[in-house]
PDB file of C-alpha atoms and ligand atoms in Angstrom:
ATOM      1  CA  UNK A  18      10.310   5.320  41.954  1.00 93.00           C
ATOM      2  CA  UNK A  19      12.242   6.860  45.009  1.00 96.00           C
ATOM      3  CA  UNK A  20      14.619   4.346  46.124  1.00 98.00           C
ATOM      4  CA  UNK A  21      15.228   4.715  50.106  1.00 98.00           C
ATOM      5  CA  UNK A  22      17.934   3.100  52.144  1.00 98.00           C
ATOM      6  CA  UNK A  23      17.845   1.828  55.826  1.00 98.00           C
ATOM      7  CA  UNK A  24      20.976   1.808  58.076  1.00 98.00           C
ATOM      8  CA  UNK A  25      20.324  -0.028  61.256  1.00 98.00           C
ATOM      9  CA  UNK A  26      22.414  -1.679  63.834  1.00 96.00           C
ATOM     10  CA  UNK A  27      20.572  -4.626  65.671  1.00 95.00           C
ATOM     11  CA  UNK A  28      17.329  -6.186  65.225  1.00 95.00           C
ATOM     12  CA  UNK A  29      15.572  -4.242  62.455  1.00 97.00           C
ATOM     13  CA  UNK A  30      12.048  -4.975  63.565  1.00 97.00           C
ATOM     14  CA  UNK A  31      11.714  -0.844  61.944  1.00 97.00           C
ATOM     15  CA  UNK A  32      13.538  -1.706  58.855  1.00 98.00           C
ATOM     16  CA  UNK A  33      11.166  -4.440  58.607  1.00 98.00           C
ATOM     17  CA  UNK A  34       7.990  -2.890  58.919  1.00 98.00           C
ATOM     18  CA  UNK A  35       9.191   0.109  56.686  1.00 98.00           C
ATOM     19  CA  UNK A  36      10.021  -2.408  53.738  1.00 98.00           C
ATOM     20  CA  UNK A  37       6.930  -3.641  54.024  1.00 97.00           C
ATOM     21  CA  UNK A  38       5.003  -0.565  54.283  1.00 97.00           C
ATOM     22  CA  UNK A  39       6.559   0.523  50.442  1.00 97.00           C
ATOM     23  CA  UNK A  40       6.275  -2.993  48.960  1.00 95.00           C
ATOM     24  CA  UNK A  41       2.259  -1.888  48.415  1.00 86.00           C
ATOM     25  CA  UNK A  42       3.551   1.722  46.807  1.00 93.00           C
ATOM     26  CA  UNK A  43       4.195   2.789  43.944  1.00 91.00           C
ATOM     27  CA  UNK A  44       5.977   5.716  44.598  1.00 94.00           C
ATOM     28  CA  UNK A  45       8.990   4.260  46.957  1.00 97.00           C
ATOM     29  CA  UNK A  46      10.891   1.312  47.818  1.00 97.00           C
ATOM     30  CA  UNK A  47      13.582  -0.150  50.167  1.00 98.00           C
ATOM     31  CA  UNK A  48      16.067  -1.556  48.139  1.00 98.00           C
ATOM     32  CA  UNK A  49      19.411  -1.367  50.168  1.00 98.00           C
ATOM     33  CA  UNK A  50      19.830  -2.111  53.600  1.00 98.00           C
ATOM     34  CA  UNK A  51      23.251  -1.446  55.466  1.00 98.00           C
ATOM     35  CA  UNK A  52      24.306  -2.604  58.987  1.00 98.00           C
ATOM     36  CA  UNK A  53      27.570  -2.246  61.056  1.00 97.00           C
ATOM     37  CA  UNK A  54      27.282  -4.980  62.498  1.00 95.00           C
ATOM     38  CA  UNK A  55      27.927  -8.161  60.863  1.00 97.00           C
ATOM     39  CA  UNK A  56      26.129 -10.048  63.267  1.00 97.00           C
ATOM     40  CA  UNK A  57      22.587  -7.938  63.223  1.00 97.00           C
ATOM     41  CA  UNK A  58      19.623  -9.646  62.657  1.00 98.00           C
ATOM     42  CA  UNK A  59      18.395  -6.650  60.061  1.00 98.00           C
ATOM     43  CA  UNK A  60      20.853  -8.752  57.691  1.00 98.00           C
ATOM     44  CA  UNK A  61      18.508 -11.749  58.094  1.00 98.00           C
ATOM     45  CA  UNK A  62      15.166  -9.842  57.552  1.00 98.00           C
ATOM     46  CA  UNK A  63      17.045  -8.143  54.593  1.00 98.00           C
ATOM     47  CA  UNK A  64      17.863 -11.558  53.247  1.00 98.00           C
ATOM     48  CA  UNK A  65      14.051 -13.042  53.932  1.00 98.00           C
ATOM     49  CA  UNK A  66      12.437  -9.545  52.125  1.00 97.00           C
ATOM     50  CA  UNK A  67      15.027 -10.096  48.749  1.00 97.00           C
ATOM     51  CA  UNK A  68      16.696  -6.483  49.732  1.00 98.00           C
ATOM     52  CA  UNK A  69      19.848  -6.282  48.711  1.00 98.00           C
ATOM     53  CA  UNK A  70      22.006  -5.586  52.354  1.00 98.00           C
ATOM     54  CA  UNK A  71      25.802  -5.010  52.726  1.00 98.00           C
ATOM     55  CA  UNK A  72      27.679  -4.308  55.881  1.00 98.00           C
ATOM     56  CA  UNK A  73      30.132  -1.417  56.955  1.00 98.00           C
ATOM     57  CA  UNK A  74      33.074  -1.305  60.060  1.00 97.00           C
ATOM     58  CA  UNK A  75      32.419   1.726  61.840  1.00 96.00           C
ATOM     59  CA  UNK A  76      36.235   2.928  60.274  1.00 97.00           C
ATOM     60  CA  UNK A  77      34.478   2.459  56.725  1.00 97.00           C
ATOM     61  CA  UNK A  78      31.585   4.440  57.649  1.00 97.00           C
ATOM     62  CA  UNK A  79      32.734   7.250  59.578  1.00 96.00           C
ATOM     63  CA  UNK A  80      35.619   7.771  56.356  1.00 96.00           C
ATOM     64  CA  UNK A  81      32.052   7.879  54.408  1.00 97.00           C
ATOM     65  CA  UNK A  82      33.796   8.047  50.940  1.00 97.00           C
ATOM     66  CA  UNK A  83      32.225   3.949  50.101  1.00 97.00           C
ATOM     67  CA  UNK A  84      29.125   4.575  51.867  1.00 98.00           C
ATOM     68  CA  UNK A  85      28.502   6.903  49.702  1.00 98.00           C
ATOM     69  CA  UNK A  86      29.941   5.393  46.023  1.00 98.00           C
ATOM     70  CA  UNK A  87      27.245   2.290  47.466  1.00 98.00           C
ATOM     71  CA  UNK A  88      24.595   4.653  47.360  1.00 98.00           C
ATOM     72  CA  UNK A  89      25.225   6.810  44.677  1.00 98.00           C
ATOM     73  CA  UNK A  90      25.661   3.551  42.932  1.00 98.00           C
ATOM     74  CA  UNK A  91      22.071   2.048  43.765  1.00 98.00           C
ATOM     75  CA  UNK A  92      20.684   6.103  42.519  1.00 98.00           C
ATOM     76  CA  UNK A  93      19.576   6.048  46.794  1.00 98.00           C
ATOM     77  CA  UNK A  94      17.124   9.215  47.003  1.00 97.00           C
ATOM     78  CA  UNK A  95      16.504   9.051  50.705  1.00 98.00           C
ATOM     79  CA  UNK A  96      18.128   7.454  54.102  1.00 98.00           C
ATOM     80  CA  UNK A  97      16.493   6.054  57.198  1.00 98.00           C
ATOM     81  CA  UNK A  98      18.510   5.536  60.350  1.00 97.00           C
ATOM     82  CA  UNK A  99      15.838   2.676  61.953  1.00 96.00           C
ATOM     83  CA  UNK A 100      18.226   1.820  65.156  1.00 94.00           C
ATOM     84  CA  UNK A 101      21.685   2.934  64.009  1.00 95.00           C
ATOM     85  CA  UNK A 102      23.979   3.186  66.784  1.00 91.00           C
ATOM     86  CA  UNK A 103      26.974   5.450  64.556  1.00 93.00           C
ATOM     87  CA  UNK A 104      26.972   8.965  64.137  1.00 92.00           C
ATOM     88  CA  UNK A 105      26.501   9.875  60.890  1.00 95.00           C
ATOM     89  CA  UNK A 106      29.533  12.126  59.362  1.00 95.00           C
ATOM     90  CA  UNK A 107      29.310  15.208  58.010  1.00 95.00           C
ATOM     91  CA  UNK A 108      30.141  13.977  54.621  1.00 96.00           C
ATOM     92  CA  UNK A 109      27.590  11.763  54.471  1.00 97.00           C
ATOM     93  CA  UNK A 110      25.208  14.562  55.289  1.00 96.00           C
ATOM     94  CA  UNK A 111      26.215  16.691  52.700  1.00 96.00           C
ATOM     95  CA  UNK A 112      25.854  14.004  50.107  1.00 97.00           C
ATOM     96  CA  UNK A 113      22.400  13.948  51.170  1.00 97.00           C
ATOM     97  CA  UNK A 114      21.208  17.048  52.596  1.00 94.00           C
ATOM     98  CA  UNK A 115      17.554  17.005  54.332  1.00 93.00           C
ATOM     99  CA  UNK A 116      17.386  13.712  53.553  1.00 96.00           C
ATOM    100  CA  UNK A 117      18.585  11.206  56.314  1.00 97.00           C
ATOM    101  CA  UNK A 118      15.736  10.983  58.442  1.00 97.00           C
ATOM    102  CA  UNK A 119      16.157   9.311  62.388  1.00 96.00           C
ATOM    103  CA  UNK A 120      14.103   7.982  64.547  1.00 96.00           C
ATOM    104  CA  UNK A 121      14.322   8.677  68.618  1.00 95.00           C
ATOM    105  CA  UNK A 122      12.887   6.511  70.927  1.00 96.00           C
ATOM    106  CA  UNK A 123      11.713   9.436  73.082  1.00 97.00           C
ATOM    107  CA  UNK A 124      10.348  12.984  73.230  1.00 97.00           C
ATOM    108  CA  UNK A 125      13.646  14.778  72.572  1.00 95.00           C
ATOM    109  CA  UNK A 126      15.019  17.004  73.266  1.00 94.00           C
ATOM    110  CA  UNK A 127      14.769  14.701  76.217  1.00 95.00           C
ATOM    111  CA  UNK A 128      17.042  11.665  77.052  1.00 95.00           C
ATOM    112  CA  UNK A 129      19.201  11.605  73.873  1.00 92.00           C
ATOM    113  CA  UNK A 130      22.570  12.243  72.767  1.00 89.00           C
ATOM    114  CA  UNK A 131      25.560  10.108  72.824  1.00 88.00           C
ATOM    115  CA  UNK A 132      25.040   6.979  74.575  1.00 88.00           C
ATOM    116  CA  UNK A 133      21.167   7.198  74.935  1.00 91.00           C
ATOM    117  CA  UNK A 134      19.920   4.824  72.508  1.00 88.00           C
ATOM    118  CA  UNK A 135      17.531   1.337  73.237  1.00 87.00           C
ATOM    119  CA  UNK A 136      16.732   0.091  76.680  1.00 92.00           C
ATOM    120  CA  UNK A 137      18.985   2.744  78.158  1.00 95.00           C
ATOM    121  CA  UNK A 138      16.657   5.533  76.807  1.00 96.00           C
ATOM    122  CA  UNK A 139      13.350   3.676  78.511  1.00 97.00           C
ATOM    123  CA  UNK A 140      15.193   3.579  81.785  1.00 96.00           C
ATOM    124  CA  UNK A 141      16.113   7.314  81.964  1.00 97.00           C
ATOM    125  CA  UNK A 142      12.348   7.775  81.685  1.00 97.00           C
ATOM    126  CA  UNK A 143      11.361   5.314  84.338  1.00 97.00           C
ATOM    127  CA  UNK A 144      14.572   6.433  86.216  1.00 95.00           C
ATOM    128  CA  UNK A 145      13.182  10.398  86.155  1.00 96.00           C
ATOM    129  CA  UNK A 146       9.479   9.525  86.838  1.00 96.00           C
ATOM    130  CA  UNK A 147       8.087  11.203  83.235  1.00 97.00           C
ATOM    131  CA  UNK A 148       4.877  10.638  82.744  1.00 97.00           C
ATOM    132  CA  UNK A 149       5.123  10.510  79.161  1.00 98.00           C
ATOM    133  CA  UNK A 150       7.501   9.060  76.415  1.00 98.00           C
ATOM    134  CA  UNK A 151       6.720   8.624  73.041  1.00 98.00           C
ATOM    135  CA  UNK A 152       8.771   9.249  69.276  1.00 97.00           C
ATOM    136  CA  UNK A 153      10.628  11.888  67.769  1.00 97.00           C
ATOM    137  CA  UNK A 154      11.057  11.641  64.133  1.00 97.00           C
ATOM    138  CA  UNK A 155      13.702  14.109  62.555  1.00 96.00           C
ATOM    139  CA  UNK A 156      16.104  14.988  59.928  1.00 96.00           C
ATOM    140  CA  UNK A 157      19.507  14.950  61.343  1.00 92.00           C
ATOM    141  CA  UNK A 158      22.181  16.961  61.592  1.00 84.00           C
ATOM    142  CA  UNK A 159      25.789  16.384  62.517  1.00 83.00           C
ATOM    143  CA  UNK A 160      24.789  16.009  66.391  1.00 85.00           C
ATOM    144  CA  UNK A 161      23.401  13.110  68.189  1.00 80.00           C
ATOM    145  CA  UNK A 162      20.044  13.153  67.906  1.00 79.00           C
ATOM    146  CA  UNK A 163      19.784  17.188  66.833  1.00 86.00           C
ATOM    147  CA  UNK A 164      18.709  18.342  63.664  1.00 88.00           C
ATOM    148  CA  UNK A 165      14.776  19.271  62.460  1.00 92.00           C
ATOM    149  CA  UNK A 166      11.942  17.273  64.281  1.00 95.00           C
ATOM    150  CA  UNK A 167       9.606  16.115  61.711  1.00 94.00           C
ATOM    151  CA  UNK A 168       6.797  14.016  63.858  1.00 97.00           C
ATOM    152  CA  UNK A 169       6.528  13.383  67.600  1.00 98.00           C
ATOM    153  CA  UNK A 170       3.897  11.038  69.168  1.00 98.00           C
ATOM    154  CA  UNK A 171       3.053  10.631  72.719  1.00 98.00           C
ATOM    155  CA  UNK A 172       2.343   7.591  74.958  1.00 98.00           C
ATOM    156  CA  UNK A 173       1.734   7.607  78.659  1.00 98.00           C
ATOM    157  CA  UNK A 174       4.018   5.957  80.967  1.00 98.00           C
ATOM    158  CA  UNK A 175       2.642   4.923  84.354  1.00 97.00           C
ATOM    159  CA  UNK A 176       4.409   4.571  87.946  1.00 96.00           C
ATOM    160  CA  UNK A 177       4.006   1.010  87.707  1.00 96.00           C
ATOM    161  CA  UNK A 178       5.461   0.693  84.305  1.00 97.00           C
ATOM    162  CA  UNK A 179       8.944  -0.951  83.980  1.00 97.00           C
ATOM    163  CA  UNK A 180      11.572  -0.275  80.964  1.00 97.00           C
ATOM    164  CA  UNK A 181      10.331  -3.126  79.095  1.00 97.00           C
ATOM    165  CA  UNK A 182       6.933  -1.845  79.273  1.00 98.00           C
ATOM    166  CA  UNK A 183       8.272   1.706  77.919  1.00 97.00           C
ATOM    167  CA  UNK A 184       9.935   0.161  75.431  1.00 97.00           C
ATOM    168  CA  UNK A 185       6.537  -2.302  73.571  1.00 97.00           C
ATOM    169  CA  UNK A 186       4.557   1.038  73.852  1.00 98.00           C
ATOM    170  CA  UNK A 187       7.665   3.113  72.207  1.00 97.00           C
ATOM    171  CA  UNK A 188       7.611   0.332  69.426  1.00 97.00           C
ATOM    172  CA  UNK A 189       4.041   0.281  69.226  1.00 98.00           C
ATOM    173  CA  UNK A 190       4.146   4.193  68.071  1.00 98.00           C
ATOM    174  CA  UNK A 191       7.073   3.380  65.918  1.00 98.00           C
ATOM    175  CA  UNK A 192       5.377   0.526  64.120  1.00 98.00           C
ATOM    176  CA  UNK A 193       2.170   3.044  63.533  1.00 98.00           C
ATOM    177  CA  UNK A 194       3.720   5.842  62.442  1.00 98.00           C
ATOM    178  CA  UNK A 195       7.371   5.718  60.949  1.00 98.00           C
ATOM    179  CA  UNK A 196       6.220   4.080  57.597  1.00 98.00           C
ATOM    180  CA  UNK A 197       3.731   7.093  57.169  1.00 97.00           C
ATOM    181  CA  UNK A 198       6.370  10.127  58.194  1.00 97.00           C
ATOM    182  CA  UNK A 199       8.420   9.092  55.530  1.00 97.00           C
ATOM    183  CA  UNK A 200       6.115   8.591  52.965  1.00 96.00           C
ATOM    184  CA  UNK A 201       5.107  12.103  54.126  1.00 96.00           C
ATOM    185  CA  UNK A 202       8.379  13.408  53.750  1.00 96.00           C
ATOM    186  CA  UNK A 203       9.436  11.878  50.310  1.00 95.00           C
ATOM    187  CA  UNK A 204       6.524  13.415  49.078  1.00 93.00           C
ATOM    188  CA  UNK A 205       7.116  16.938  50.127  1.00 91.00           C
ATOM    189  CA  UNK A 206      10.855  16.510  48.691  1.00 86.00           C
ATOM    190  CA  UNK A 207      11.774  18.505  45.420  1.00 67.00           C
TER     191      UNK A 207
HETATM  192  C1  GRF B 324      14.021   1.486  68.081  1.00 89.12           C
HETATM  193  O1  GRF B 324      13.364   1.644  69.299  1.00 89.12           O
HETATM  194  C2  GRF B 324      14.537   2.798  67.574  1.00 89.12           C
HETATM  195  O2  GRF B 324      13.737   3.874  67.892  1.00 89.12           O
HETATM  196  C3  GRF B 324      15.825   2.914  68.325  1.00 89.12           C
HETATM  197  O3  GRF B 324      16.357   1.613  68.333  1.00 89.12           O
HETATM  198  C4  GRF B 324      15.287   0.679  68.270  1.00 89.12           C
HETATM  199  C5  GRF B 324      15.581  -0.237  67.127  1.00 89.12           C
HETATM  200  O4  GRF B 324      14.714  -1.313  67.069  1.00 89.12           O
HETATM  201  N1  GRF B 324      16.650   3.951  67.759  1.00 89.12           N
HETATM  202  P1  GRF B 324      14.675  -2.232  65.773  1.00 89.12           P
HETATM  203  O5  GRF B 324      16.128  -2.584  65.420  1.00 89.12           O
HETATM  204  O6  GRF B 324      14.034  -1.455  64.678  1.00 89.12           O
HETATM  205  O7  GRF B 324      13.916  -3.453  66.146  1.00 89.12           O
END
């Protein structure tokens, strides 16, 4: 069984849906979640699924050396960044090379990069007139949101359509497709 970890930041609605996704496989799990944030409601939804959760300070994280003992510990095979706002050190990487997978919540190379994450990425798109949004699924590297693009999907965006209504149709492709892109690329791994 390949044992995956989720890092996330805020709400965890991803994290959520992914657990859920590998509670019917038998190939993966979730079975560690980790948040900077003491106050992120991912720790709740960890707590409500029985997945073990722990939290980080961004000093902890960015020295790496515990993150990675925790997961090391717990024999983690694979990390998903589902809303984490920290950049992931190089350390980190290398203790798991091709296999932290992020999720963007737009077509990059468009509106990311440090600073563009949540709402603030929806209203760049409104704020340019783009047509389009959508997700970009990739394996990061040690830039903000850089690194090999796995999966992209695509949603319209209209003239009349405000941040907010970005933002449910971004989730909406998130929800459908996440889950499956990492089955996809556990399976393709070693
Ligand atoms: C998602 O839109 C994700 O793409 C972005 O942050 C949001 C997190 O939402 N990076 P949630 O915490 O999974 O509900």
């Amino acid at each position: 069984m390949k044992k995956i970890a989720i890092l996330a930041s805020g709400s965890g609605s991803n994290a959520e849906n992914i657990a859920n996704y590998f509670k019917e496989s038998d190939y993966a799990q979730v079975s560690f979640i980790i948040a900077n944030n003491p106050e992120a409601y991912v720790l709740e939804r960890a707590k409500r699924l029985g997945i073990e959760s722990a939290v980080v300070s961004k000093s902890e994280f960015m020295e790496a050396d515990n993150v990675i003992s925790m997961l090391k510990e717990r024999d983690i095979d694979f990390i998903v960044l589902a809303g984490f706002l920290l950049l992931v050190p190089q350390k980190l990487i290398a203790a798991y090379p091709g296999r932290i997978v992020n999720i963007h919540p737009a077509l990059l190379p468009k509106h990311g990069g440090k600073g563009m994450y949540g709402d603030r990425v929806h209203k760049a798109v409104v704020e340019c007139g783009d047509t389009e949004s959508g997700i970009t699924i990739h394996i990061i590297d040690e830039h903000y949101d850089k690194g090999t693009t796995c999966f992209q999907a695509k949603c319209p965006v209209l003239p009349t359509d405000t941040p907010d209504d970005v933002a449910a149709k971004v989730h909406a492709l998130e929800y459908e497709h996440f889950p499956h892109v990492i089955d996809e690329i556990l399976h393709n791994l070693d």
